[in-house]
Coordinates of C-alpha atoms in Angstrom, one line a residue:
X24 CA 101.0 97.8 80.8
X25 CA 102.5 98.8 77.8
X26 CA 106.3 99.3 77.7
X27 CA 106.8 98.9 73.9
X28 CA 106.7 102.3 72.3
X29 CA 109.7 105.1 73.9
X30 CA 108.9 107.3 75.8
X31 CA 109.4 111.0 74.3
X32 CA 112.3 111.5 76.9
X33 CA 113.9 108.0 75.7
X34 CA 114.8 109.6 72.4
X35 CA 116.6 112.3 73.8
X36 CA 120.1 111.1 72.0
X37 CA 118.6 111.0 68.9
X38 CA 118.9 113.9 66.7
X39 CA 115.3 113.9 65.6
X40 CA 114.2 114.9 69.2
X41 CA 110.4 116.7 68.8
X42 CA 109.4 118.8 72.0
X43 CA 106.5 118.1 73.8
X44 CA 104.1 120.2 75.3
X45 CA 103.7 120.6 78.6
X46 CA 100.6 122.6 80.9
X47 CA 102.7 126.1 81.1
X48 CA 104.8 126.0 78.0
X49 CA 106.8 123.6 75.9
X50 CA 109.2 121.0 77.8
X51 CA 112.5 121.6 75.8
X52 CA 114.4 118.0 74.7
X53 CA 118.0 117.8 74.4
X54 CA 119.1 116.4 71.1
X55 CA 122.7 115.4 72.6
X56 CA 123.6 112.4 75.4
X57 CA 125.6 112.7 79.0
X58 CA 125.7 115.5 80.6
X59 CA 125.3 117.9 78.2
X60 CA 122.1 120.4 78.8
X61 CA 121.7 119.5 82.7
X62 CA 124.2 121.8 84.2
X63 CA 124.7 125.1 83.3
X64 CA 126.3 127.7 85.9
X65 CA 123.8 128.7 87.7
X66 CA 122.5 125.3 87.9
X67 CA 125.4 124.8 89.9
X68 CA 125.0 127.5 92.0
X69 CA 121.4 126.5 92.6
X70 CA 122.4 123.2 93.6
X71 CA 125.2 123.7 95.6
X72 CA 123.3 126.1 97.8
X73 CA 120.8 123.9 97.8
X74 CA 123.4 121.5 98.9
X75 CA 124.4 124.1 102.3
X76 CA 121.1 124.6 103.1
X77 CA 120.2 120.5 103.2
X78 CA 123.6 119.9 105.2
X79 CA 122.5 122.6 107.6
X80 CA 119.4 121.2 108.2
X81 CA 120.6 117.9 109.0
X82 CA 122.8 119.1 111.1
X83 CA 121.9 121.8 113.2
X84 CA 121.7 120.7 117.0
X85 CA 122.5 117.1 115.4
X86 CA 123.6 117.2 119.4
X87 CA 120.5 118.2 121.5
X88 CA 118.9 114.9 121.7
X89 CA 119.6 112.0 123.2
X90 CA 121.1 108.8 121.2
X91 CA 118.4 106.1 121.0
X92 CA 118.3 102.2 121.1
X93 CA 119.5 102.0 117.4
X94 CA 122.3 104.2 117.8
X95 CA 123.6 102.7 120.3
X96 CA 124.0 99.7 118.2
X97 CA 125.5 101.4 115.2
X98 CA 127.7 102.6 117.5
X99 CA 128.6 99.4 119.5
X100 CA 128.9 97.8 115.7
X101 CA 131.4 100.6 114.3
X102 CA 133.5 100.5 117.6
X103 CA 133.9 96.0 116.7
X104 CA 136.9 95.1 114.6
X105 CA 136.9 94.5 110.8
X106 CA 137.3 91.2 110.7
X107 CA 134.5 90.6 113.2
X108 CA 132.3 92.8 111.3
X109 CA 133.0 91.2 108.2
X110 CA 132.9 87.6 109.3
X111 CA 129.5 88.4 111.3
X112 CA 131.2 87.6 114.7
X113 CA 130.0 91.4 115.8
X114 CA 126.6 90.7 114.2
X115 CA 123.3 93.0 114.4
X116 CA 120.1 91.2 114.5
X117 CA 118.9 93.0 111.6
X118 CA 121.2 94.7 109.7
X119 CA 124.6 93.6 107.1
X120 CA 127.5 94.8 108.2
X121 CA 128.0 97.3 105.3
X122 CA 126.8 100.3 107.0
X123 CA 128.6 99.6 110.3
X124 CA 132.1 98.8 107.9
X125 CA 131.3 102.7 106.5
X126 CA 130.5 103.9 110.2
X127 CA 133.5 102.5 111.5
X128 CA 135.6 104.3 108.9
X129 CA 134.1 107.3 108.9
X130 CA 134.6 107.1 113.3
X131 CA 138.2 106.2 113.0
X132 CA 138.5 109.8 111.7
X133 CA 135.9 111.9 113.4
X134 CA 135.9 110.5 116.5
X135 CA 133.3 107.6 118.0
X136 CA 130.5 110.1 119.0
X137 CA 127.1 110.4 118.5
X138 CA 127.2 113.2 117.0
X139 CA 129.9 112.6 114.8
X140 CA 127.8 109.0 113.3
X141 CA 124.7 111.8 112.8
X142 CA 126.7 114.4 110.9
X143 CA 127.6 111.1 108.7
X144 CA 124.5 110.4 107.7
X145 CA 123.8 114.5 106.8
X146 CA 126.6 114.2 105.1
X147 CA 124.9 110.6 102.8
X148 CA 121.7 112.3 102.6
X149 CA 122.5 115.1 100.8
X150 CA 124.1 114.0 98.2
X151 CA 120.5 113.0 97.1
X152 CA 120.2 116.7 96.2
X153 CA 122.5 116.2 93.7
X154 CA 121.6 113.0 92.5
X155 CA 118.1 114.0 91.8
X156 CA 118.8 117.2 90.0
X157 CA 120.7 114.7 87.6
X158 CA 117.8 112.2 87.5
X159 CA 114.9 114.8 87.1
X160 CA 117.4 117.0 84.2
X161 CA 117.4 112.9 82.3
X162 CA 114.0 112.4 82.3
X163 CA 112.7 115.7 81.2
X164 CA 115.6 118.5 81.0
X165 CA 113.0 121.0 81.9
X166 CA 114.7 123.1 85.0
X167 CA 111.3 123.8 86.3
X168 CA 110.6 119.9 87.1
X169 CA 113.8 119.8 88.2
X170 CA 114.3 122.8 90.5
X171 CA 110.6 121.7 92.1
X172 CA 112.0 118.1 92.6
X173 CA 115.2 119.4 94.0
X174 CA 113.7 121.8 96.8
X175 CA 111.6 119.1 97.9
X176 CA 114.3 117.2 98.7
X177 CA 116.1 119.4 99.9
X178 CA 113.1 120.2 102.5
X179 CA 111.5 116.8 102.9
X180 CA 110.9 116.8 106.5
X181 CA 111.0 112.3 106.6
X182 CA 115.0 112.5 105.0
X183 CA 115.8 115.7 107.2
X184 CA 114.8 113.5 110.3
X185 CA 116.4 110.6 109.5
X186 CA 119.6 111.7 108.1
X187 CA 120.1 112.9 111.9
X188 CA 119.8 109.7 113.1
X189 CA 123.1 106.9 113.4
X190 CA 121.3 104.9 110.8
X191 CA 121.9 103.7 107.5
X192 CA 119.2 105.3 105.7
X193 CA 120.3 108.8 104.7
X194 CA 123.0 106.7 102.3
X195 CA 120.6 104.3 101.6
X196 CA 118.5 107.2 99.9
X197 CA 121.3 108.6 98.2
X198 CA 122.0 104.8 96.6
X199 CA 118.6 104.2 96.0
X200 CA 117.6 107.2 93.7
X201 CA 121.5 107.3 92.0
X202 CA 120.2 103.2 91.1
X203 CA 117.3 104.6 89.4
X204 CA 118.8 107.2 87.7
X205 CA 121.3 104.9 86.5
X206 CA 118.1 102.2 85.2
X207 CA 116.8 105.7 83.4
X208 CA 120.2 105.6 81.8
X209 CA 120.4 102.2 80.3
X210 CA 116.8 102.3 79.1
X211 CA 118.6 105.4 76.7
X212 CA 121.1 104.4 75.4
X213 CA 122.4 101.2 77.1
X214 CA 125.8 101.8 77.5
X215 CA 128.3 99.3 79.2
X216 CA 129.2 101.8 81.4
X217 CA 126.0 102.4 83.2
X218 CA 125.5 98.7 83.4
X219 CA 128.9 98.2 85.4
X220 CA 128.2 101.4 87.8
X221 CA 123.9 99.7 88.3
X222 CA 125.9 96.0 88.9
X223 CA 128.2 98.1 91.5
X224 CA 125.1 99.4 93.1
X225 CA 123.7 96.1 93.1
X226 CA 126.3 94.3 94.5
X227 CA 126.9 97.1 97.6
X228 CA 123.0 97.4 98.5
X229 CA 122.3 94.5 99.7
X230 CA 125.2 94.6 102.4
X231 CA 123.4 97.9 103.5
X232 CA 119.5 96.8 104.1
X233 CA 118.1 94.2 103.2
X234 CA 115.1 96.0 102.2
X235 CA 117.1 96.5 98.8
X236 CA 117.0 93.4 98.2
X237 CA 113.1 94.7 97.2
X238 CA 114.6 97.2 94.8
X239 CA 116.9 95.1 92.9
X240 CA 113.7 92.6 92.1
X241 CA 111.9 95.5 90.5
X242 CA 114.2 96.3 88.1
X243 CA 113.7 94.2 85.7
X244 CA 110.4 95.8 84.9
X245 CA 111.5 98.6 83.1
X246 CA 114.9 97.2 82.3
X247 CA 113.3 93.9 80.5
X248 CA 109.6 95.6 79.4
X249 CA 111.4 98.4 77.2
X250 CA 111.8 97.8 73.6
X251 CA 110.8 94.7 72.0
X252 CA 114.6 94.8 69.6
X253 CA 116.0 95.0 73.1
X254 CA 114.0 92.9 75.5
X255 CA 116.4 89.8 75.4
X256 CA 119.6 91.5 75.2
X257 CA 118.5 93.6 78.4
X258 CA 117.2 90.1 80.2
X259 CA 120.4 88.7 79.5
X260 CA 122.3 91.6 80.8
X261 CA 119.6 92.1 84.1
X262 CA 120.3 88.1 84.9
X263 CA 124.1 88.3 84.7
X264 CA 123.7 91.4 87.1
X265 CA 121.8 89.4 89.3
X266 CA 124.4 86.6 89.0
X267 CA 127.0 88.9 90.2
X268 CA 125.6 90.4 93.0
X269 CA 124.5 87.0 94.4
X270 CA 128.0 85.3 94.0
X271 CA 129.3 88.6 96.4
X272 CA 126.4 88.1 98.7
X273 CA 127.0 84.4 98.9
X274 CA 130.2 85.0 101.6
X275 CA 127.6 86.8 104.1
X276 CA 124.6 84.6 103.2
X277 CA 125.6 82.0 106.2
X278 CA 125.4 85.1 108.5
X279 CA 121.8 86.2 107.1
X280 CA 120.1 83.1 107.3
X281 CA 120.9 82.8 111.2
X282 CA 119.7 86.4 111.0
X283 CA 116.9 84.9 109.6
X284 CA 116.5 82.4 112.7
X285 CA 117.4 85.1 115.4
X286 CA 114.9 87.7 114.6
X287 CA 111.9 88.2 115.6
X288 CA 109.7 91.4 113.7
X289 CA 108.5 93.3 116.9
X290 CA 104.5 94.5 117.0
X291 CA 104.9 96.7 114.0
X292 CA 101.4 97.8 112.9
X293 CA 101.9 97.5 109.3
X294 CA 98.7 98.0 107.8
X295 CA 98.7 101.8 109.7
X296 CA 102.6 102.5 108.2
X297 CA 101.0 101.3 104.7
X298 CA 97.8 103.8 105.4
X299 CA 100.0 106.5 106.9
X300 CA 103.0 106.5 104.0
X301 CA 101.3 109.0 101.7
X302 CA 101.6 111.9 104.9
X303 CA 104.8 110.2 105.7
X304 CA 106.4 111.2 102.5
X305 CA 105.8 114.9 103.2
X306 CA 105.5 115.6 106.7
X307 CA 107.3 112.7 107.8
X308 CA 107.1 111.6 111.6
X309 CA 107.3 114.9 113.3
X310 CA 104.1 116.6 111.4
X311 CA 101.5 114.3 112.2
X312 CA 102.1 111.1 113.7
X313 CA 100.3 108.2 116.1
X314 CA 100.8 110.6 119.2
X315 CA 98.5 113.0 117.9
X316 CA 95.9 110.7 117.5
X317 CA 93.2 108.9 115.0
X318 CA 91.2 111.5 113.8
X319 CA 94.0 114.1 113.3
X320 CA 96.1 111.0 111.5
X321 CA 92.7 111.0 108.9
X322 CA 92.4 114.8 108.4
X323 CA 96.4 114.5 107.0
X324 CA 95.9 112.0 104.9
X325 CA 93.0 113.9 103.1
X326 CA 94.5 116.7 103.2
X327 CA 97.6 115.1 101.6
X328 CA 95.8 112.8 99.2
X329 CA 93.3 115.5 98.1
X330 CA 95.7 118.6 97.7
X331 CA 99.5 117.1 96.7
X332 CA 98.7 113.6 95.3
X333 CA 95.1 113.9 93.2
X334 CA 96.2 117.0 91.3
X335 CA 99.2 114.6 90.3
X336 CA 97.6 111.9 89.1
X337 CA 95.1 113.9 86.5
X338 CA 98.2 114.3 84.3
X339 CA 99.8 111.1 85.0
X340 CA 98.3 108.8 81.7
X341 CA 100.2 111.4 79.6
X342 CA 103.3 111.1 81.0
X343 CA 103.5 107.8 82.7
X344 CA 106.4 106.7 80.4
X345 CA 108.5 110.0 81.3
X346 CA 108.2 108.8 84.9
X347 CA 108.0 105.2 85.0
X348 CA 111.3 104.5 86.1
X349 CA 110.5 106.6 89.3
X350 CA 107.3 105.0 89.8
X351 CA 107.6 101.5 88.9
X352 CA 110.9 101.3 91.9
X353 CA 108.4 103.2 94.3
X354 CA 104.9 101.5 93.5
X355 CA 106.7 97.9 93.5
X356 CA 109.4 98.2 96.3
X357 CA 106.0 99.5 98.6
X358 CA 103.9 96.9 96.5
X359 CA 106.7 93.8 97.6
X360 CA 106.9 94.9 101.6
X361 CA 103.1 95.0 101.9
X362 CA 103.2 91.5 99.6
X363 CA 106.1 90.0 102.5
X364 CA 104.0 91.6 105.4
X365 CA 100.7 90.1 104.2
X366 CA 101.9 86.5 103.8
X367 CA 105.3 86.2 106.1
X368 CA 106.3 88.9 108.4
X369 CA 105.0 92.4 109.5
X370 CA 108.2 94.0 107.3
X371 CA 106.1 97.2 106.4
X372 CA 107.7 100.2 108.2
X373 CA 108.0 103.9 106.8
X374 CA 111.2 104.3 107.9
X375 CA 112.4 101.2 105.6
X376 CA 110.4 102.8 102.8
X377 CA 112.5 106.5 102.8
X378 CA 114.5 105.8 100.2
X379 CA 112.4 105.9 97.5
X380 CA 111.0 109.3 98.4
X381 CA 113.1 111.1 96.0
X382 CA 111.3 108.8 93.5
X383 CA 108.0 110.1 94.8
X384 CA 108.8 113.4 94.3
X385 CA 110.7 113.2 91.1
X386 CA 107.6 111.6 90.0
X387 CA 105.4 114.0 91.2
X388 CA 106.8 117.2 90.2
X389 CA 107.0 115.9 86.3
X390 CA 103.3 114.9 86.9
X391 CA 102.1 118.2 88.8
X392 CA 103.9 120.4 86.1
X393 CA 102.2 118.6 83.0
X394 CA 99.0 119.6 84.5
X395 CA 96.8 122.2 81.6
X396 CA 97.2 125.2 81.4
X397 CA 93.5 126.2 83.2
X398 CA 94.6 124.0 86.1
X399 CA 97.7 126.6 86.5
X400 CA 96.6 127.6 90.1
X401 CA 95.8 124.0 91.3
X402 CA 99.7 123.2 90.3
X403 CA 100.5 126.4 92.5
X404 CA 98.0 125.5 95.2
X405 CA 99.3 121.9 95.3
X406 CA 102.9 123.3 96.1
X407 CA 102.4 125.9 98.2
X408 CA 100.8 122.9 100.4
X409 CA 103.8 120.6 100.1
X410 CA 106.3 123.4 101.4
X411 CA 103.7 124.4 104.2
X412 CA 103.3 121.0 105.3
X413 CA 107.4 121.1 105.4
X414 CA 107.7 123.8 107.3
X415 CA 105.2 122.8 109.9
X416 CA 106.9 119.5 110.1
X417 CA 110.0 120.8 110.6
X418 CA 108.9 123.7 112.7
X419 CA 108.0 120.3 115.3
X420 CA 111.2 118.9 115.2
X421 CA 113.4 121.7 116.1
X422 CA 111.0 122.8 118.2
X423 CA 110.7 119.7 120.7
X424 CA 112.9 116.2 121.2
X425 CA 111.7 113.2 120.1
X426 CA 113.9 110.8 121.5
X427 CA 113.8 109.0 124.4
X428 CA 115.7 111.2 127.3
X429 CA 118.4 108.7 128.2
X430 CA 121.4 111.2 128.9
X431 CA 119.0 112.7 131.2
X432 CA 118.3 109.4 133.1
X433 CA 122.2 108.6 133.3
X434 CA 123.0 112.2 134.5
X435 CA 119.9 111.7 137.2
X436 CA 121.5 108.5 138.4
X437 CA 124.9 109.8 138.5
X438 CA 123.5 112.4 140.3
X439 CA 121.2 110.5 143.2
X440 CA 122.8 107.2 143.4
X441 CA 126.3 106.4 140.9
X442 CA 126.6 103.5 142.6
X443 CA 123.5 101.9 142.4
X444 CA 123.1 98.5 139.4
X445 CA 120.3 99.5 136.7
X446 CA 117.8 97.0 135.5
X447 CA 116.1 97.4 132.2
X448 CA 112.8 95.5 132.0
X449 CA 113.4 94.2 128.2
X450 CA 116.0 96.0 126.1
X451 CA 114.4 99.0 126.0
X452 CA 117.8 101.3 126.8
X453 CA 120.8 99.2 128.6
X454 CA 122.9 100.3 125.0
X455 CA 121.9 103.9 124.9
X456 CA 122.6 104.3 128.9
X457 CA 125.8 102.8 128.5
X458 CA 126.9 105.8 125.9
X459 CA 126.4 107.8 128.8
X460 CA 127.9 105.7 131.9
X461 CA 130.1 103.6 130.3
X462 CA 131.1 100.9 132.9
X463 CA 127.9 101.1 134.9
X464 CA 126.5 97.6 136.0
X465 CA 123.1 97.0 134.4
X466 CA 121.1 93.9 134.4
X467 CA 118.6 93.5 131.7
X468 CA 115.6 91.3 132.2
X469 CA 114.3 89.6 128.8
X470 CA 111.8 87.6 130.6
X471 CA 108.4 88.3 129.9
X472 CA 106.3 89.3 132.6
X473 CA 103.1 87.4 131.8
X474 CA 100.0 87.4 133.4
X475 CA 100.1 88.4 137.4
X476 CA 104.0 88.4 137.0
X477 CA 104.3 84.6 136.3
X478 CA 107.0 85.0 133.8
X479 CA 109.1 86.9 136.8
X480 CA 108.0 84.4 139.0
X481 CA 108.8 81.3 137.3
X482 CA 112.3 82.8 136.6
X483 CA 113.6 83.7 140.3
X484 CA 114.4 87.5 139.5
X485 CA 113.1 88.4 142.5
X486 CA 115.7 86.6 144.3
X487 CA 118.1 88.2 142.2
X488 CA 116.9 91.6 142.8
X489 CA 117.4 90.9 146.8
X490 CA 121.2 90.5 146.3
X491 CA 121.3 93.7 144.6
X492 CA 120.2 95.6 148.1
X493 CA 119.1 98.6 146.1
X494 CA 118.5 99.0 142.6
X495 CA 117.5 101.6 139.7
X496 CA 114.7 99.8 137.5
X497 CA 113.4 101.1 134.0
X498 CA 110.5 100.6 132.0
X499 CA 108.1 101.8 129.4
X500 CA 104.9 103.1 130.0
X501 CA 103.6 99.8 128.6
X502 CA 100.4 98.7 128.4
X503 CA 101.2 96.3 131.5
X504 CA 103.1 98.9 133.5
X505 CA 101.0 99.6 136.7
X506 CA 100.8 95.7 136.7
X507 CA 104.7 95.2 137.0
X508 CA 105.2 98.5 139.1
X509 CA 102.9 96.9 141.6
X510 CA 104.9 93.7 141.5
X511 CA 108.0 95.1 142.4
X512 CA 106.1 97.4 145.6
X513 CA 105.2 94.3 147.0
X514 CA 108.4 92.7 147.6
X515 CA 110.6 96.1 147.4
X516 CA 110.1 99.3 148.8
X517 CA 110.1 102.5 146.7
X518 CA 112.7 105.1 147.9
X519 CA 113.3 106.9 144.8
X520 CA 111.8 107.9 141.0
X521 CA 111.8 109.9 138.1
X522 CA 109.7 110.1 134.9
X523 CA 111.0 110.5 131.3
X524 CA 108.4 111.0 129.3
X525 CA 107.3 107.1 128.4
X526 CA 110.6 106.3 130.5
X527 CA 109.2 105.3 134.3
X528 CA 112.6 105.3 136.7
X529 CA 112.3 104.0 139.8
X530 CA 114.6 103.2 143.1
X531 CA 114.2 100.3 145.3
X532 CA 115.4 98.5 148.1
X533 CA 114.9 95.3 150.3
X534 CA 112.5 95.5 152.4
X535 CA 113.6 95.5 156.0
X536 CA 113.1 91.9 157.7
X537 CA 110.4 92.2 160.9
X538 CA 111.7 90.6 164.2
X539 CA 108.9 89.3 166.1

């Protein structure tokens, strides 16, 4: 691939900047550098309504459903001290302690609520509005590009979702696209600046997700592959950055590597989140996903390929090197997950890929707008089709909950037995039930039920279970579900239960001893 010549957009501080045409006009270049030429007032006013109208998506009802597993555990990590977060003593299995330092801060203000952590993360996500009206005005300064770019965003049904979530992914977004806009930077004009705010980036991200770690290796493809006169001066610059962000890592790395040890990827279908990510980064997981089945899963992704992501790529030869910087961080961050998930772990997950939508769509909109002029109505067609698939996706997750119903279970128990022990088979909700009765004794069993119950066998739970007199038990509608709830009917009777969607609740007690 050929990175040697600049782009038209590169030379956009240099006074002899030519305009270049464009499928529905001429793409205006700004001869000047910074800011100048992206904001103008009603820019701003575009934006920051923009800006309303994303925070009120993200937030309204942040409330009506229930916290989930994860949640639970960003809130049982924010509510640990600093030092123990920062020493690793409070450790998540997953997860640096970056987000959860943030969390805690922002929680020592707001108040340790679930709703409070979610209205952080609406508050992270949108600055991404922001940060990609900057990043689409540098690469092309055409406000058409950019307002298209910017009411995606603003829309996308996948960072609407998950910027109401507890989880570190709304800011992760926001970081994400303002380190590529700050790589677009650099490759213009190179200025120490930029390079101190991208080594900034680089030394925070990590201590986020460790999935940046995937961003910060693709870099150095278009920092390094740009001009030849710069290529060593850039490499140089890229290593020392490198450098830096490992020597602040190295404190934490102790903690990592037995994170390293300690977990263990669950059943994560990769191959289907690496099929599925195309629909994903439209409709997200409340348009189409696994629950409505195969066949409806293949009609979205032709429907997606063929109508949004085709029309893209016929323009996309002539202005790959406007948008490389977009696409190389998205094509390699997916093309190094599915690389890790091939040959060491199943690490492929949609969710972990969100934050380089904006990139996506940045890209896309430049692309889709480059289009000739006699492909004007294909360009309209393909974005009438992104904002219908938004609405419908959104329309399905206001409309309906999503989440697993755990304040519903804890009210049901409070209401029918408060003083009854809950057992969780696995850890499928003994955090998130906890939010709700705090104090309540729960037993969680990690023991693997195996074939005919051998696991449980082999383990003496049942004798456990028979101390307990009578008991709540909870467990997914797994594939071995019948198999366990017959298991406990044999040696327990059934005196009470409750379903929660893929939640099975039941009651039981001893069974009474027979005198002869």
């Amino acid at each position: 691939m050929n990175f040697t010549e600049p782009a038209i957009s590169d030379r956009e501080d240099r006074q002899d900047v030519p305009t270049v045409a464009s499928g529905s006009g001429r793409v205006r270049r700004h001869a000047n550098s910074g800011t100048a030429g992206i904001w103008t007032w009603p820019d701003v006013i575009l934006v920051a309504s923009l800006v309303v109208i994303g925070f009120v998506l993200r937030s309204i009802g942040v409330g009506w459903e229930s916290i989930w597993y994860d949640e639970a555990c960003s809130l049982k990590m924010a509510s640990a001290s600093f030092h123990d977060l920062i020493t690793g003593a409070a450790l998540d299995i997953g997860n640096p302690c970056g987000y959860f330092i943030l969390l805690k801060l922002w929680c020592s203000v707001f108040g340790y609520t679930i709703e409070s952590a979610r209205i952080f993360s609406a508050v992270a996500d949108v600055m991404s509005i922001v940060i990609t009206w900057v990043f689409a005005m540098t690469i092309c300064r055409d406000r058409r590009i950019a307002v298209t770019a910017v009411v995606m965003v603003t829309i996308n049904p996948a960072m609407i979702f998950l910027a109401r979530e507890a989880r570190v992914f709304g800011l992760l977004t926001a970081l994400v696209t303002t380190v590529a806009w700050l790589t677009e930077k650099i490759l213009r004009d190179g200025r120490r600046r930029y390079w101190v705010a991208l080594t900034a980036c680089s030394i925070v991200l990590p201590h986020l997700h460790y999935y940046t770690l995937f961003v910060l290796t693709v870099l150095w493809i278009p920092l390094v592959f740009g001009r030849k006169d710069e290529r060593l001066s850039r490499f140089v610059q890229y290593v020392g950055m490198g450098l830096i962000s490992l020597l602040c890592f190295l404190p934490w790395s102790p903690n990592f590597l037995l994170q390293l040890t300690l977990w263990t990827a669950p059943f994560n279908p990769w191959m289907k989140h690496a099929a599925y990510f195309p629909v994903y980064t439209l409709a997200g997981r409340t348009g189409i996903w696994k629950q409505d089945g195969l066949m409806m899963m293949l009609l979205a992704q032709v429907v997606v390929l063929g109508g949004v992501y085709l029309p893209a790529l016929l323009s996309i030869k002539s202005v790959f090197r406007i948008i490389r910087v977009p696409a190389l961080i998205a094509i390699g961050v997916m093309s190094l997950a599915l690389f890790v998930s091939v040959v060491y772990d199943s690490l492929l997950n949609c969710r972990y890929l969100s934050p380089v939508i904006p990139c996506i769509i940045i890209a896309w909109s430049v692309a889709i707008w480059h289009l000739p002029q006699r492909l004007k109505m294909l360009r309209w067609c393909s974005i009438a089709l992104v904002c219908l698939i938004a609405m419908g996706s959104l329309g399905r997750m206001y409309a309906r909950n999503h989440k697993h119903d755990w304040r519903g279970v804890a009210a049901m128990i409070s209401h029918r037995a408060a003083d009854s022990p809950v057992v969780f088979y696995e850890d499928i909700g003994e955090e998130s039930f906890h939010y709700y009765r705090a104090g309540h004794a729960t037993r969680r069993v990690p023991e693997r039920f195996g074939n005919a119950g051998e696991g449980w066998n082999e383990s003496g739970l049942e004798s456990e279970l028979q101390q307990m007199g009578d008991f709540w038990f909870c467990l997914w509608t797994l594939d071995d579900w019948e198999a366990i709830e017959t298991w406990m009917e044999d040696r327990f009777d059934r005196i009470d239960a409750a379903d929660f969607g893929e939640i099975q609740v039941r009651r039981y007690q001893v069974k009474p001893t027979t005198v002869p």
